[in-house]
GROMACS .gro file of C-alpha atoms in nm:
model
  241
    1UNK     CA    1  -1.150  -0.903  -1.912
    2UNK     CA    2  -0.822  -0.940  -1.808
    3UNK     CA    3  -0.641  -0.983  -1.413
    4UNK     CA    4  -0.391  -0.788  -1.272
    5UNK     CA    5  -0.025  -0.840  -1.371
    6UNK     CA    6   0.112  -0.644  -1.054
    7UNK     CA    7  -0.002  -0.506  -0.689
    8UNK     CA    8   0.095  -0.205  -0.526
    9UNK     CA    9  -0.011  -0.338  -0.115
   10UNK     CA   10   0.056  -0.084   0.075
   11UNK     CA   11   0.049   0.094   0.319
   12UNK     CA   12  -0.164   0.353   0.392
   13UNK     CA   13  -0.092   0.702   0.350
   14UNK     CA   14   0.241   0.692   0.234
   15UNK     CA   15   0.136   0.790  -0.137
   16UNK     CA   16  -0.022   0.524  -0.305
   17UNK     CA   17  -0.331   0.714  -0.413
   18UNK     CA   18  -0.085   0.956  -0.640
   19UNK     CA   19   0.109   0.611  -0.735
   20UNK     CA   20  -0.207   0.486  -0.899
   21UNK     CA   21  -0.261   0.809  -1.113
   22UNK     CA   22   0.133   0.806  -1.163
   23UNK     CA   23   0.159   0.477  -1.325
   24UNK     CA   24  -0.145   0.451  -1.591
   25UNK     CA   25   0.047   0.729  -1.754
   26UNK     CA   26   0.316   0.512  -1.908
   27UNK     CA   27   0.153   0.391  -2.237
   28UNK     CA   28   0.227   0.000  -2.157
   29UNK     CA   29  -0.012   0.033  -1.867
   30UNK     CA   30  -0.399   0.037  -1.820
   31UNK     CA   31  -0.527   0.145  -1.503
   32UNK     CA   32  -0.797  -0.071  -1.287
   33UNK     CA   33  -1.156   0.071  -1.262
   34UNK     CA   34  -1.059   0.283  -0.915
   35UNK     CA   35  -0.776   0.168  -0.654
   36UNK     CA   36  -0.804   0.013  -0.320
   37UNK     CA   37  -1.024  -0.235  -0.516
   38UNK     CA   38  -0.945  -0.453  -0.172
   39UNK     CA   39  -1.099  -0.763  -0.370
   40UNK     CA   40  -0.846  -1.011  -0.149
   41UNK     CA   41  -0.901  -0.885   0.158
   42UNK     CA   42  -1.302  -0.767   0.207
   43UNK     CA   43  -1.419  -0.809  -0.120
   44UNK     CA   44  -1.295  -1.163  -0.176
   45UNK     CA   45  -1.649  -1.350  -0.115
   46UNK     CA   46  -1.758  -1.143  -0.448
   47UNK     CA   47  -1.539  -1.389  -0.679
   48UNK     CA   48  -1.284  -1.324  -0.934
   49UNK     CA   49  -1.597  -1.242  -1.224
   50UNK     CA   50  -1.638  -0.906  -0.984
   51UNK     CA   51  -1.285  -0.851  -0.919
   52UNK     CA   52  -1.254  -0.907  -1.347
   53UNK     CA   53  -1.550  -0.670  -1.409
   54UNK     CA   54  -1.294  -0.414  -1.252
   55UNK     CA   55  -0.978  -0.440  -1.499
   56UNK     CA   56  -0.943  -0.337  -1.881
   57UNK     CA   57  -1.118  -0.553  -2.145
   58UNK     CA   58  -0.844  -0.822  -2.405
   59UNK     CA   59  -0.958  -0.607  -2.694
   60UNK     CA   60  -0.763  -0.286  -2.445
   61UNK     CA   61  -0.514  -0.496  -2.435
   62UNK     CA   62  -0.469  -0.582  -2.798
   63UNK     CA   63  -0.478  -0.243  -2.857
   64UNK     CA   64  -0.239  -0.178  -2.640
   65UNK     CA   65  -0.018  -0.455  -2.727
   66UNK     CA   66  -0.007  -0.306  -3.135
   67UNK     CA   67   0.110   0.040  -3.041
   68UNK     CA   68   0.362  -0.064  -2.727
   69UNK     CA   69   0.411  -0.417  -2.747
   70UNK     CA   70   0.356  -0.500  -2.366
   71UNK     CA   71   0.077  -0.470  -2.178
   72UNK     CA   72  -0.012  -0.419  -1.797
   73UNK     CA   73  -0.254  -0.365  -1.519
   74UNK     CA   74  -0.238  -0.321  -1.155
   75UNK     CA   75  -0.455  -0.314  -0.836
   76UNK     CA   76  -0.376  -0.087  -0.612
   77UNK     CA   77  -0.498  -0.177  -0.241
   78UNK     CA   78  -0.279  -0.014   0.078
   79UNK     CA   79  -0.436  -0.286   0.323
   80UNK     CA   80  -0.333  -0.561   0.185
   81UNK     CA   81   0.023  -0.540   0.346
   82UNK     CA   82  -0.070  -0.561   0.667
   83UNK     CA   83  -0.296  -0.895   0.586
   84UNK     CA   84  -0.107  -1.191   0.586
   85UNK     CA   85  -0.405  -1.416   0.449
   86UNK     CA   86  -0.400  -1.158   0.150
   87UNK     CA   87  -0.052  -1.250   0.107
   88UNK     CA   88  -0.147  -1.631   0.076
   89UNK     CA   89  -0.445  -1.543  -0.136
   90UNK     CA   90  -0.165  -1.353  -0.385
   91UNK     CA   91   0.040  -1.615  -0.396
   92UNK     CA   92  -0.209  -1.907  -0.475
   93UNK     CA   93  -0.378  -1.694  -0.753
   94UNK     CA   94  -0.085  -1.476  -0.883
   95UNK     CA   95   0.238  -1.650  -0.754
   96UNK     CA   96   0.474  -1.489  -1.050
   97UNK     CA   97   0.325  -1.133  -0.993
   98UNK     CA   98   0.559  -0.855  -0.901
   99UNK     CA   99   0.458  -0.605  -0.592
  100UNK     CA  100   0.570  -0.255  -0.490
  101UNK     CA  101   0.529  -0.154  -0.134
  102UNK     CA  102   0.541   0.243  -0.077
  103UNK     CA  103   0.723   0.291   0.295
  104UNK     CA  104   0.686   0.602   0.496
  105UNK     CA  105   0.861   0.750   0.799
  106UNK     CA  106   0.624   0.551   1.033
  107UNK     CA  107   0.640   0.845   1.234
  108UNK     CA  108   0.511   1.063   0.988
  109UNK     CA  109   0.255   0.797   0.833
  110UNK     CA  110   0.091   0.759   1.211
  111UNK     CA  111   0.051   1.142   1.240
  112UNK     CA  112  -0.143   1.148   0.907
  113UNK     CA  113  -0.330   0.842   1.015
  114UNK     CA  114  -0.462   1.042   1.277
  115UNK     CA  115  -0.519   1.362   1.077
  116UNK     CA  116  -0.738   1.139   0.836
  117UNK     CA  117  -0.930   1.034   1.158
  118UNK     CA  118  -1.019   1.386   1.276
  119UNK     CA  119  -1.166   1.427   0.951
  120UNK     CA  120  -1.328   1.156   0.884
  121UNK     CA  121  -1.394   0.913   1.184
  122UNK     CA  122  -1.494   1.229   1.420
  123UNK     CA  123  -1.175   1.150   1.666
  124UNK     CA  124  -1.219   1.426   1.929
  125UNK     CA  125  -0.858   1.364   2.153
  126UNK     CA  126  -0.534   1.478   2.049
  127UNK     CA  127  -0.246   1.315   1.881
  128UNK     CA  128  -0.086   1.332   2.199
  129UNK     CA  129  -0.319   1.123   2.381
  130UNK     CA  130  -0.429   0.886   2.075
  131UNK     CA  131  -0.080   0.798   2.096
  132UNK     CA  132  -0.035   0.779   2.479
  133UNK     CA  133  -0.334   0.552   2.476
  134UNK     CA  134  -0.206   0.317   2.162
  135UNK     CA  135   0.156   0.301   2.333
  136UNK     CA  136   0.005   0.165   2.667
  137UNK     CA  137  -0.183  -0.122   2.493
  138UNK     CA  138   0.054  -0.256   2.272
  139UNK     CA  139   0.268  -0.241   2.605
  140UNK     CA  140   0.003  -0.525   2.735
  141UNK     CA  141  -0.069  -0.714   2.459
  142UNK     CA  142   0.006  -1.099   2.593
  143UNK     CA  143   0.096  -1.192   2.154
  144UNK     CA  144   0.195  -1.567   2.123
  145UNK     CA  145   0.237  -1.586   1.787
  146UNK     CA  146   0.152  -1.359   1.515
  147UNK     CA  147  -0.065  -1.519   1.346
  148UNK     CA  148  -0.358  -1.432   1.126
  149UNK     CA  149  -0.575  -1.328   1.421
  150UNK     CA  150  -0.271  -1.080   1.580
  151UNK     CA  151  -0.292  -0.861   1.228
  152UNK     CA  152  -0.646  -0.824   1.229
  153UNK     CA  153  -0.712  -0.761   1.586
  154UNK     CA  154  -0.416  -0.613   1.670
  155UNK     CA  155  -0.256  -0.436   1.439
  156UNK     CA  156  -0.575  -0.309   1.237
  157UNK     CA  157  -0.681  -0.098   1.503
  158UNK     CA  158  -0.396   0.048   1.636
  159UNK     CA  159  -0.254   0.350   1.428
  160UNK     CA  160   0.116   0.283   1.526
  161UNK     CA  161   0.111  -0.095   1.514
  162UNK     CA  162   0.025  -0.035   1.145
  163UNK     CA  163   0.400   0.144   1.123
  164UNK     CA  164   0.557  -0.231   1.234
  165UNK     CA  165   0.647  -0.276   0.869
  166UNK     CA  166   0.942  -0.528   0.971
  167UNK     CA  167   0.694  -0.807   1.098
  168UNK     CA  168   0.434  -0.721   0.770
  169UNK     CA  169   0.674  -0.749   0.537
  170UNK     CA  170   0.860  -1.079   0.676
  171UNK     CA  171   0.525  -1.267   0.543
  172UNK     CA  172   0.561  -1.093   0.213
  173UNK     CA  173   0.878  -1.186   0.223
  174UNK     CA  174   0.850  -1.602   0.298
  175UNK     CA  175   0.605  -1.615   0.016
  176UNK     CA  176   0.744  -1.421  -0.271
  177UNK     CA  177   1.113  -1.409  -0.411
  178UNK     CA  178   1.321  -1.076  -0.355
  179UNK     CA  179   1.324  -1.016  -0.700
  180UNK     CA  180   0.916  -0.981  -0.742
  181UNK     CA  181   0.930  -0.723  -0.457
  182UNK     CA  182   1.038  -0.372  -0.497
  183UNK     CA  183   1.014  -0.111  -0.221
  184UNK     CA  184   1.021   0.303  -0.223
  185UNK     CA  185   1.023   0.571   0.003
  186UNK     CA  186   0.749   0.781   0.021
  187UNK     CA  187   0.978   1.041   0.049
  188UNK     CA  188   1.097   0.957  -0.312
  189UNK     CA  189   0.797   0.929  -0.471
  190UNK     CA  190   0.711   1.301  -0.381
  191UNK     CA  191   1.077   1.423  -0.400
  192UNK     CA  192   1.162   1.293  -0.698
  193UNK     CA  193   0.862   1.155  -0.839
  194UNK     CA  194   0.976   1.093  -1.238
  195UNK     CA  195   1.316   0.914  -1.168
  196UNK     CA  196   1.123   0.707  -0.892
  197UNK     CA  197   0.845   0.662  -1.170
  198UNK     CA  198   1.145   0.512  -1.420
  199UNK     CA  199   1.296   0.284  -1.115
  200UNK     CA  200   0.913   0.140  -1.121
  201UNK     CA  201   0.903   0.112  -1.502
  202UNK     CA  202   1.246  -0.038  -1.498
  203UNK     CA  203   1.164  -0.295  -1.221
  204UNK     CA  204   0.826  -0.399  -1.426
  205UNK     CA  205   1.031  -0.447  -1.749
  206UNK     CA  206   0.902  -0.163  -1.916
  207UNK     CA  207   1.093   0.121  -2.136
  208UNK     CA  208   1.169   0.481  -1.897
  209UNK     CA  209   0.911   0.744  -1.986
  210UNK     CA  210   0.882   1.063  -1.834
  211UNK     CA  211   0.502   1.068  -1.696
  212UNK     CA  212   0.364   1.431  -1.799
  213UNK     CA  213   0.164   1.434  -1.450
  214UNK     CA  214   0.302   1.447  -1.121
  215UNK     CA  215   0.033   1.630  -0.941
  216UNK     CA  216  -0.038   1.484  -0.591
  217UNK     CA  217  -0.315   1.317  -0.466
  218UNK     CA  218  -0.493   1.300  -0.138
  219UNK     CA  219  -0.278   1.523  -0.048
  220UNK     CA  220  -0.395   1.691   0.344
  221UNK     CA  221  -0.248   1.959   0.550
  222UNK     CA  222  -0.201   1.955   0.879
  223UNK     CA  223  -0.029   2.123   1.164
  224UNK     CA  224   0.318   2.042   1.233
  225UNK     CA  225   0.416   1.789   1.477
  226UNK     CA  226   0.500   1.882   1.820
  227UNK     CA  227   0.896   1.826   1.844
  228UNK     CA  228   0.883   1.627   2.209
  229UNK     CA  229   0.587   1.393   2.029
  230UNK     CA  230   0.813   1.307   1.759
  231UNK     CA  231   1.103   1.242   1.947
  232UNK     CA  232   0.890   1.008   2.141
  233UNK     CA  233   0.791   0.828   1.874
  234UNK     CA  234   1.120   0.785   1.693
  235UNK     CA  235   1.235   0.616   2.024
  236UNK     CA  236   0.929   0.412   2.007
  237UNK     CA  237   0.962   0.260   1.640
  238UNK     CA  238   1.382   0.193   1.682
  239UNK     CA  239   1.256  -0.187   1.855
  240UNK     CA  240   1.049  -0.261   1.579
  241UNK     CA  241   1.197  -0.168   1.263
   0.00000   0.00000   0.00000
C-alpha cells in the first residue's frame, strides 16, 4: 500500500471533515480509509504497516495512474497543527510533502468548539462562562518557552488557546518551505467551495475540475452568538494573531 503524498493538519472545526469528502472527488486523488487517521500524533506507537493498512493499494494507483496520469492520497487529521512534535514527525518521514491548513474566524471556531462540547462531552456552563473561565487562566499561565510540553498542556485543553494559530503555525513554518504550505479560509471553502476546490487542485499540481459534490459535512446548528461575547472575544484574539 501506498503513504500519503499530502496532509490537510488542521484545525478543528473550521471544515476539514467536508474538505476530505471534497477532495477524493477529483479523479487524480484516492481518499484514505476515514480522516483524522491521527497516526503522528496518538496513533504513532502503531507503526507505519498500520498507518499503510489505511491508504489505497499500488495496483489503485496504477489504475489510477492509466486513466489520469497522476496519482494522490491524503490524510486528513485537524490536530496535528497544534502539535509541534507532529510537525517534526512530518518532516523526518515526508519532508517534500505539501500541507493545507483550513483557518477559521477563531472567534467563530471557539464558539463551535463549545457547541461540539455540549453535545458530546456533557459541558453543563455556558459559553459565557467557559470563556470567562479559559480567559482567566491563560491570564496566569507563568509560559517560559513554548515548547512541546506548552501545546499539549496548554493549549490542548483550552478552547481559545487552540484559536492562537500565529504561534502553531510559526513551527510549521521553520520546518517546511512556503511553497509546500497553502492556507484557506473556512469562510471560502463554504462560500465558494468549487473555485477554492481548483486553488487546492492547482496548488497540488493537478488539472481544475469542478467536484460534482459540495454538500457539507459535520455541519451543526447552533444559536447565535451573543453580540457583547463576540466583541469580547475579537478584542481578546487582536494580541495573538
Amino acid at each position: 500500500r501506498v503513504l500519503p503524498d499530502f496532509f490537510v493538519i488542521g484545525p478543528g472545526r473550521t471544515g476539514t471533515s467536508s474538505l476530505f469528502h471534497y477532495l477524493y472527488q477529483h479523479p487524480s486523488i484516492s481518499k484514505s480509509a476515514y480522516d483524522e487517521l491521527g497516526f503522528f500524533d496518538v496513533n504513532y506507537h502503531l507503526g507505519f504497516n498500520w498507518y499503510r493498512s489505511l491508504f489505497p493499494s499500488i495496483f489503485n494507483r496504477f489504475f489510477v495512474k492509466m486513466k489520469t496520469k497522476i496519482f494522490l492520497t491524503y490524510d486528513v487529521t485537524p490536530s496535528y497543527v497544534r502539535r509541534p512534535w507532529v510537525a517534526k514527525r512530518i518532516k523526518d518521514n515526508f519532508p517534500k510533502s505539501k500541507l493545507i491548513i483550513v483557518l477559521r474566524n477563531p472567534v467563530d471556531k471557539s464558539y463551535s468548539t463549545y457547541n461540539l462540547y455540549v453535545k458530546q462531552a456533557d459541558e453543563r456552563r455556558t459559553f459565557e462562562e467557559v470563556i470567562k473561565d479559559d480567559i482567566n487562566k491563560i491570564s496566569n499561565w507563568n509560559v517560559k518557552s513554548k515548547d512541546d510540553e506548552y501545546f499539549a498542556t496548554k493549549i490542548e485543553n483550552s478552547i481559545l488557546a487552540r484559536g492562537f494559530y500565529h504561534e502553531q503555525l510559526l513551527v510549521w513554518y521553520k520546518l517546511f518551505s512556503k511553497d509546500q504550505i497553502l492556507i484557506i479560509s473556512s469562510e471560502e471553502l463554504s462560500g465558494d467551495t468549487r473555485n477554492t476546490m481548483n486553488k487546492i487542485f492547482k496548488f497540488l499540481n493537478l488539472p481544475e475540475y469542478e467536484i460534482p459534490n459540495t454538500k457539507k459535512i459535520n455541519v451543526s446548528k447552533s444559536a447565535p452568538m451573543n453580540e457583547e461575547t463576540r466583541k469580547l472575544l475579537i478584542s481578546f484574539y487582536k494580541p495573538y494573531n
